[in-house]
PDB file of C-alpha atoms in Angstrom:
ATOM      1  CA  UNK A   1       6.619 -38.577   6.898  1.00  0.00           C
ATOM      2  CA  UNK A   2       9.209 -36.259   4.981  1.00  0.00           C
ATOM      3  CA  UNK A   3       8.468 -32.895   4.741  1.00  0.00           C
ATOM      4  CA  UNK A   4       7.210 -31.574   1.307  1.00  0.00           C
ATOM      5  CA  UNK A   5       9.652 -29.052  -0.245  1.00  0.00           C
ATOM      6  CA  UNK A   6       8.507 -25.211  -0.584  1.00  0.00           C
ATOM      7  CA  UNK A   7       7.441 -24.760  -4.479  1.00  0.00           C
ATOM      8  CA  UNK A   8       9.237 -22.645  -6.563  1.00  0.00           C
ATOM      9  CA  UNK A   9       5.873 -21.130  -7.432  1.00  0.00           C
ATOM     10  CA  UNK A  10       5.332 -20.744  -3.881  1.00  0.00           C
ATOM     11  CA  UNK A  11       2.016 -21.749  -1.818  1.00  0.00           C
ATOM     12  CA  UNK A  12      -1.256 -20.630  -2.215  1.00  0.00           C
ATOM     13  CA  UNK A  13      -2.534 -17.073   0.002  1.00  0.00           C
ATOM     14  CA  UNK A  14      -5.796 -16.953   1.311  1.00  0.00           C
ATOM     15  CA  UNK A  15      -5.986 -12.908   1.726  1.00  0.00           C
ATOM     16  CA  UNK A  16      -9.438 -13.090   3.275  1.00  0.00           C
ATOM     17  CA  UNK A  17      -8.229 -15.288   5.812  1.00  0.00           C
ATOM     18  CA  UNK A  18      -5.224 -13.536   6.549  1.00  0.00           C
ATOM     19  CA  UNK A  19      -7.721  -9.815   6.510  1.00  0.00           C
ATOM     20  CA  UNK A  20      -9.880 -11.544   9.183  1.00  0.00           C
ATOM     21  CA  UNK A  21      -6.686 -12.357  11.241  1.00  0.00           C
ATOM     22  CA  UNK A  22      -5.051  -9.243  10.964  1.00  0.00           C
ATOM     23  CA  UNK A  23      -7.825  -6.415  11.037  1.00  0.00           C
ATOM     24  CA  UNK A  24      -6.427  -5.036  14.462  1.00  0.00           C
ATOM     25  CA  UNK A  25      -3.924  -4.162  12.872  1.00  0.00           C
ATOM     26  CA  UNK A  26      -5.995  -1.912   9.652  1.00  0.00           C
ATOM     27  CA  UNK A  27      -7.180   0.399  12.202  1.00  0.00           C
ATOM     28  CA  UNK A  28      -6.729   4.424  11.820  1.00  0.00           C
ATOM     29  CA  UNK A  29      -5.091   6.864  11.757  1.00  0.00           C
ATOM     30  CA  UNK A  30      -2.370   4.796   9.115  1.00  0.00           C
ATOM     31  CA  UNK A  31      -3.839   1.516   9.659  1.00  0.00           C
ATOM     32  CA  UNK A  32      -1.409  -0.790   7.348  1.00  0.00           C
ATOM     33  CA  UNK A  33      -0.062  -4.281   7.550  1.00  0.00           C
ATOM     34  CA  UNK A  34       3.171  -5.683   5.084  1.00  0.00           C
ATOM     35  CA  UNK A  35       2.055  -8.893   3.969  1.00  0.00           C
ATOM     36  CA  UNK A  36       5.338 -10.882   2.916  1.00  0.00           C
ATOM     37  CA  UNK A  37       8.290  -8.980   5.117  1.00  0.00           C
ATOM     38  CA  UNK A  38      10.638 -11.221   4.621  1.00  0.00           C
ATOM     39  CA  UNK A  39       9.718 -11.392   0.918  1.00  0.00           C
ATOM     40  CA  UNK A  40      11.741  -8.571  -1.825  1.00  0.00           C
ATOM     41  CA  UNK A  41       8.303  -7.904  -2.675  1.00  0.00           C
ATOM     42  CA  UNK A  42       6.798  -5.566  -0.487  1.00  0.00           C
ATOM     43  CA  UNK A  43       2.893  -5.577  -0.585  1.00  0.00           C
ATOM     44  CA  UNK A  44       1.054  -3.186   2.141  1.00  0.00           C
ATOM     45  CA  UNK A  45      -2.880  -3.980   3.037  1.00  0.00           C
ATOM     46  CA  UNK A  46      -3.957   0.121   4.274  1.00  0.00           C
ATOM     47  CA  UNK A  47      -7.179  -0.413   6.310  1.00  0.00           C
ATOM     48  CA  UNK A  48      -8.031   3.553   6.310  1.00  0.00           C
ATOM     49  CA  UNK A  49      -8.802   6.141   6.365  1.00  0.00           C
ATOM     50  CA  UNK A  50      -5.498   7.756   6.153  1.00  0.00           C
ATOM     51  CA  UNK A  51      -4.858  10.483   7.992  1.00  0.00           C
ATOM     52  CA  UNK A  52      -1.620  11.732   6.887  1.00  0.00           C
ATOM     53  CA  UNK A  53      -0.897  14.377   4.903  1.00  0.00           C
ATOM     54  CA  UNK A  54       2.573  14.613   4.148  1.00  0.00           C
ATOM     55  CA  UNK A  55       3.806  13.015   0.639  1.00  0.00           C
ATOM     56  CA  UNK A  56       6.103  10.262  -0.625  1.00  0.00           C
ATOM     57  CA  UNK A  57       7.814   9.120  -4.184  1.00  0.00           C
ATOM     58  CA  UNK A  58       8.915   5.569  -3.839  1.00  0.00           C
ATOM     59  CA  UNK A  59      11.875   4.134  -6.191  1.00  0.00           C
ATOM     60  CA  UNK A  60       9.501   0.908  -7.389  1.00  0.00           C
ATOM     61  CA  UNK A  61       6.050   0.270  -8.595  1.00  0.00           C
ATOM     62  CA  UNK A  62       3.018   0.339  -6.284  1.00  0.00           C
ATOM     63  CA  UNK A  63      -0.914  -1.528  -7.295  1.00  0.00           C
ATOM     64  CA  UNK A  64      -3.291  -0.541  -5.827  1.00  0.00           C
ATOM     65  CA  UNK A  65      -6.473  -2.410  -5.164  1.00  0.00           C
ATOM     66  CA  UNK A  66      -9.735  -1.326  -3.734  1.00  0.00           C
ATOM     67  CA  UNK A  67     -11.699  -3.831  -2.336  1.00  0.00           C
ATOM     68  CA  UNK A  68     -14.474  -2.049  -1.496  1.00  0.00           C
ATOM     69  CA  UNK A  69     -16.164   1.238  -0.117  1.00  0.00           C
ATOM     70  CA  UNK A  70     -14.330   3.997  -2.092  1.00  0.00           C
ATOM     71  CA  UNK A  71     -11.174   6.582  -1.392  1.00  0.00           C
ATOM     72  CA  UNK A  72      -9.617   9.075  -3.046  1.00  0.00           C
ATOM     73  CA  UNK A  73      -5.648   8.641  -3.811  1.00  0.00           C
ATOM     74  CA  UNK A  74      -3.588  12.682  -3.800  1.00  0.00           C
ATOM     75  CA  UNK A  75      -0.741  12.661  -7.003  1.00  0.00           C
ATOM     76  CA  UNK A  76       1.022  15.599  -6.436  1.00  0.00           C
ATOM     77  CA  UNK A  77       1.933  16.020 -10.288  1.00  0.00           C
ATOM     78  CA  UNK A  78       4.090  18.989 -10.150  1.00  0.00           C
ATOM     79  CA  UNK A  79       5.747  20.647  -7.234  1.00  0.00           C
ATOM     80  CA  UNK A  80       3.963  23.833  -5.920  1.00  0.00           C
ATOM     81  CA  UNK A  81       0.787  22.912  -7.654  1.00  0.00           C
ATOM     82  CA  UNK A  82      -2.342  21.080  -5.682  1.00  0.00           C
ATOM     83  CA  UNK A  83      -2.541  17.625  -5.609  1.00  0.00           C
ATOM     84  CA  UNK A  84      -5.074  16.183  -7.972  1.00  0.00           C
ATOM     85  CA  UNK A  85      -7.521  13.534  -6.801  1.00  0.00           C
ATOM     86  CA  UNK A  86      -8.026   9.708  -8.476  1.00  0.00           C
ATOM     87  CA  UNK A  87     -10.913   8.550  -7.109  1.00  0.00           C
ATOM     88  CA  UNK A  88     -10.954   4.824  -6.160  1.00  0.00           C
ATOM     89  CA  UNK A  89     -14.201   2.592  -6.038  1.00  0.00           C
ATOM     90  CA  UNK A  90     -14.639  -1.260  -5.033  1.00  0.00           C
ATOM     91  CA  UNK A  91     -13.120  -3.692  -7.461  1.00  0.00           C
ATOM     92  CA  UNK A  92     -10.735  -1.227  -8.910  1.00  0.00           C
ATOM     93  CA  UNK A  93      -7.190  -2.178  -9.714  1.00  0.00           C
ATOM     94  CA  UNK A  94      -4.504   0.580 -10.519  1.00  0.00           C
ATOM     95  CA  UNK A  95      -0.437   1.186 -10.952  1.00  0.00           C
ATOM     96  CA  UNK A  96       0.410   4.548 -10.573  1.00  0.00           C
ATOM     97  CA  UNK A  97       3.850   4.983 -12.379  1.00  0.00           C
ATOM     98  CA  UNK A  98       7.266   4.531 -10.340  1.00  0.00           C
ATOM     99  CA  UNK A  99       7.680   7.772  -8.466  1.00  0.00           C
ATOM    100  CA  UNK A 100       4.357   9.141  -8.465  1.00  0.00           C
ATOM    101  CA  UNK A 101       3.846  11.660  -5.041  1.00  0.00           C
ATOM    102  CA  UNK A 102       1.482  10.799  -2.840  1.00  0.00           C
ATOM    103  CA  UNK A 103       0.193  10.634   0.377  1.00  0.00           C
ATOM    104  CA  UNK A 104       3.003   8.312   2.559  1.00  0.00           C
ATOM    105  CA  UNK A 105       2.422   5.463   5.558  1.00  0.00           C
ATOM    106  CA  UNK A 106       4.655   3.808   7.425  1.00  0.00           C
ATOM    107  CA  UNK A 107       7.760   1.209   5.818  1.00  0.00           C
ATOM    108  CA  UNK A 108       9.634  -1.065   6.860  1.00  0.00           C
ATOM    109  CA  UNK A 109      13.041  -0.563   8.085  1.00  0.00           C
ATOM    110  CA  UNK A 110      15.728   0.129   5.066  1.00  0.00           C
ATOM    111  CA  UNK A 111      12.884   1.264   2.851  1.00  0.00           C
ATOM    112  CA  UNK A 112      13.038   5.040   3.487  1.00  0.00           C
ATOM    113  CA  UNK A 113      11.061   7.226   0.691  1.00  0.00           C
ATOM    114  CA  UNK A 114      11.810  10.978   0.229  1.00  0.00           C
ATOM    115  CA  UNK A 115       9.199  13.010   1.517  1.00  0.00           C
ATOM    116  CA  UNK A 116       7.616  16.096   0.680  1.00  0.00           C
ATOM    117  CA  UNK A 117       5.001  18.078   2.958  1.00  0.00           C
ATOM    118  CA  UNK A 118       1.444  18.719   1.800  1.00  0.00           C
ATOM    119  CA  UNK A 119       0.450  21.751  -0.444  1.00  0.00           C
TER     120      UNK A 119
END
């Protein structure tokens, strides 16, 4: 039997299933996972908690979404100032805007963010 081609609108993705295969990997202290590498798109499951504390500003648009439990997500919105807090609960869904600072975790190669240290 021929193989069916790939659709354009691609193939469905079961994240549960791939959460319960890859929770070794969600572990502390930056417990994170890309989802799609070889995809443009880069989408990055965090396990948590996060223990770093230095900052990054990344050139393209990041969602967040908190499945459950809750965290709380550092914006450093002007240099020199302290970071405010956005608190995150279960279910919520969020876009900080391009180049917002905030606490950074680990990229793939070629994807280098500037960084700042914590205040």
């Amino acid at each position: 039997m021929a193989k069916r081609p790939e659709p354009m609108y691609g193939r469905p993705f079961y994240f549960q299933r791939w959460l319960d295969g890859h929770r070794g990997l969600l572990e502390p202290p930056v417990g994170n996972a890309q989802l799609q590498e070889e995809s443009g798109l880069m989408v990055t499951v965090v396990g948590g908690p996060d223990q770093r504390t230095d900052f990054h500003d990344d050139p393209i648009e990041e969602f967040f979404h908190q499945i459950r439990g809750s965290m709380v997500l550092r914006i450093m919105e002007e240099e020199g100032r302290p970071p405010r807090g956005v608190r995150f609960y279960g279910g919520d869904r969020r876009c900080p805007h391009c180049g917002a600072v905030h606490p950074g975790r680990e990229r793939p190669a070629g994807l280098r963010p500037r960084t700042r240290a914590a205040t």
